Amino acid sequence: MKARVIIISVVFILALSGAALAAGPFSGSWEMEIGLSPQQTKPFSAFSSTLDVGFTLGFLTLKSSSDFIIDGWLWQEFGLCASIGFITFDGVILFEPQSGSFLYTQGILTFDFDPFVLRWYSAMTGADSPYGLNYGHVLNLYGEVLGGAFSFESSTFFGADLSGISFTQVSSSTTPSLLTKTYKTDPTISPVTCNLCFSGEVLTFEASMFGCIDLTSTTTFASTGFESQEIELVFKHLFGVPLNLTLSYYFSLQTASHTFVPSLETDYGCLRIYSHLLGSGGTITGLEIYGVEFSATLGGTTIRSISNLNTTDYVITLPEYGSTIELKSEADANAHLYYPQSNWEIISLTTEIPPSGWGVTFSADTLFGTSTGLLFDWDRTDMGISVSVGGLFTFSTGITVDTTGFTEWTIGIRLRW
């Protein structure tokens, strides 16, 4: 029996390797995850699958990305990328498969004249999208001089800006990250009136001086003319201690103001303290510590602890968003997903068994709540293991145990070629 398993495994690995070599101009990946809930009447609690396929021929690459969940076909995205010398074009188009509706398209034309880069962004939302029919363009110029010590960026808006736009569907059967598609160009900042109507301009200049001073200047124009001027001056590591002082000046047509914002840099190797200095009118009145993070690696094992000391205003973001502590208002504004706000502590243990690319990874994340009533306010534990075969095939499985018992078992696979 054992020999049969070994033979089948060897044949499977050889088949994957052969498929990768024979793929030629084709490339892609397939990811699938199934969630099982032992305590529910319906055993399948979640299902997600993403198929990415690319075809490259010379300077041209065609791409397709399809997302599926337990409710059916979720998103369909087509892309095109072409590169000839210093000219690159990258385009994408998004459909909602259930209704066949066209939602969004974006094209980025880039001219790379190092150290200067000129980009032309164009985007349009469909008539059946939540934003209605809209289109717009952005002309962006970026450059660096003196080895990056000085940089500038100019963004001219023609019915669009680069603040980002998101499309979201609702489902309880998959992770929130799969339900949202986000793109850079937002063509909905002004009603459709003409194809190239000026709607704004942002000029940004940044400079680093003497290794301890950062200067940022941002000038904003609206369609009617000058709107605001903001200057930020940061003095770093004053007096040889981890102390940063920030001076911000803001001017507009109607008002002028300045603020003095002291900040404390608190990253000491394996220990990081989330804090900021309190003050007003140029006077420091106190120090607020709202989080503590500890991380250490020994051999192939890493242990990490994140403590949120102010669950009213702050949250702990998910790993794909950095696993950091940030203001809830900022996380919501930037579409950063986070753990439930009541979770004040997360302890993570990750162990990697070599060799790299062919090994096994075990992880355990334990979350603590604010009022569970259990030992140490334990809320839940997620444990998982993944096995990678040369970067071509990855198998993963995990379980979730919370205050109600064994709640979920997930099985996932990922194949690349």
XYZ file of C-alpha atoms in Angstrom, residues 93-96 99-105 123-135 165 167 187-188 192:
29
model
C -12.223 44.948 -18.220
C -14.620 43.638 -15.551
C -17.974 41.856 -15.977
C -20.630 40.637 -13.559
C -26.340 39.315 -15.343
C -23.714 39.662 -18.057
C -23.300 43.330 -17.134
C -20.233 45.335 -18.059
C -19.009 47.074 -14.892
C -15.663 48.725 -15.502
C -12.682 49.085 -17.804
C -11.421 54.464 -17.257
C -15.147 53.963 -17.737
C -17.938 52.466 -15.657
C -20.853 50.659 -17.310
C -24.426 51.885 -17.448
C -25.529 48.853 -15.366
C -22.855 49.369 -12.706
C -23.674 50.936 -9.303
C -22.022 54.158 -10.525
C -23.879 54.463 -13.825
C -22.209 55.466 -17.080
C -19.097 57.563 -16.396
C -15.712 57.988 -18.003
C -12.820 52.625 -7.117
C -17.035 46.973 -6.826
C -14.009 58.074 -13.363
C -16.943 59.093 -11.157
C -20.126 63.141 -17.811
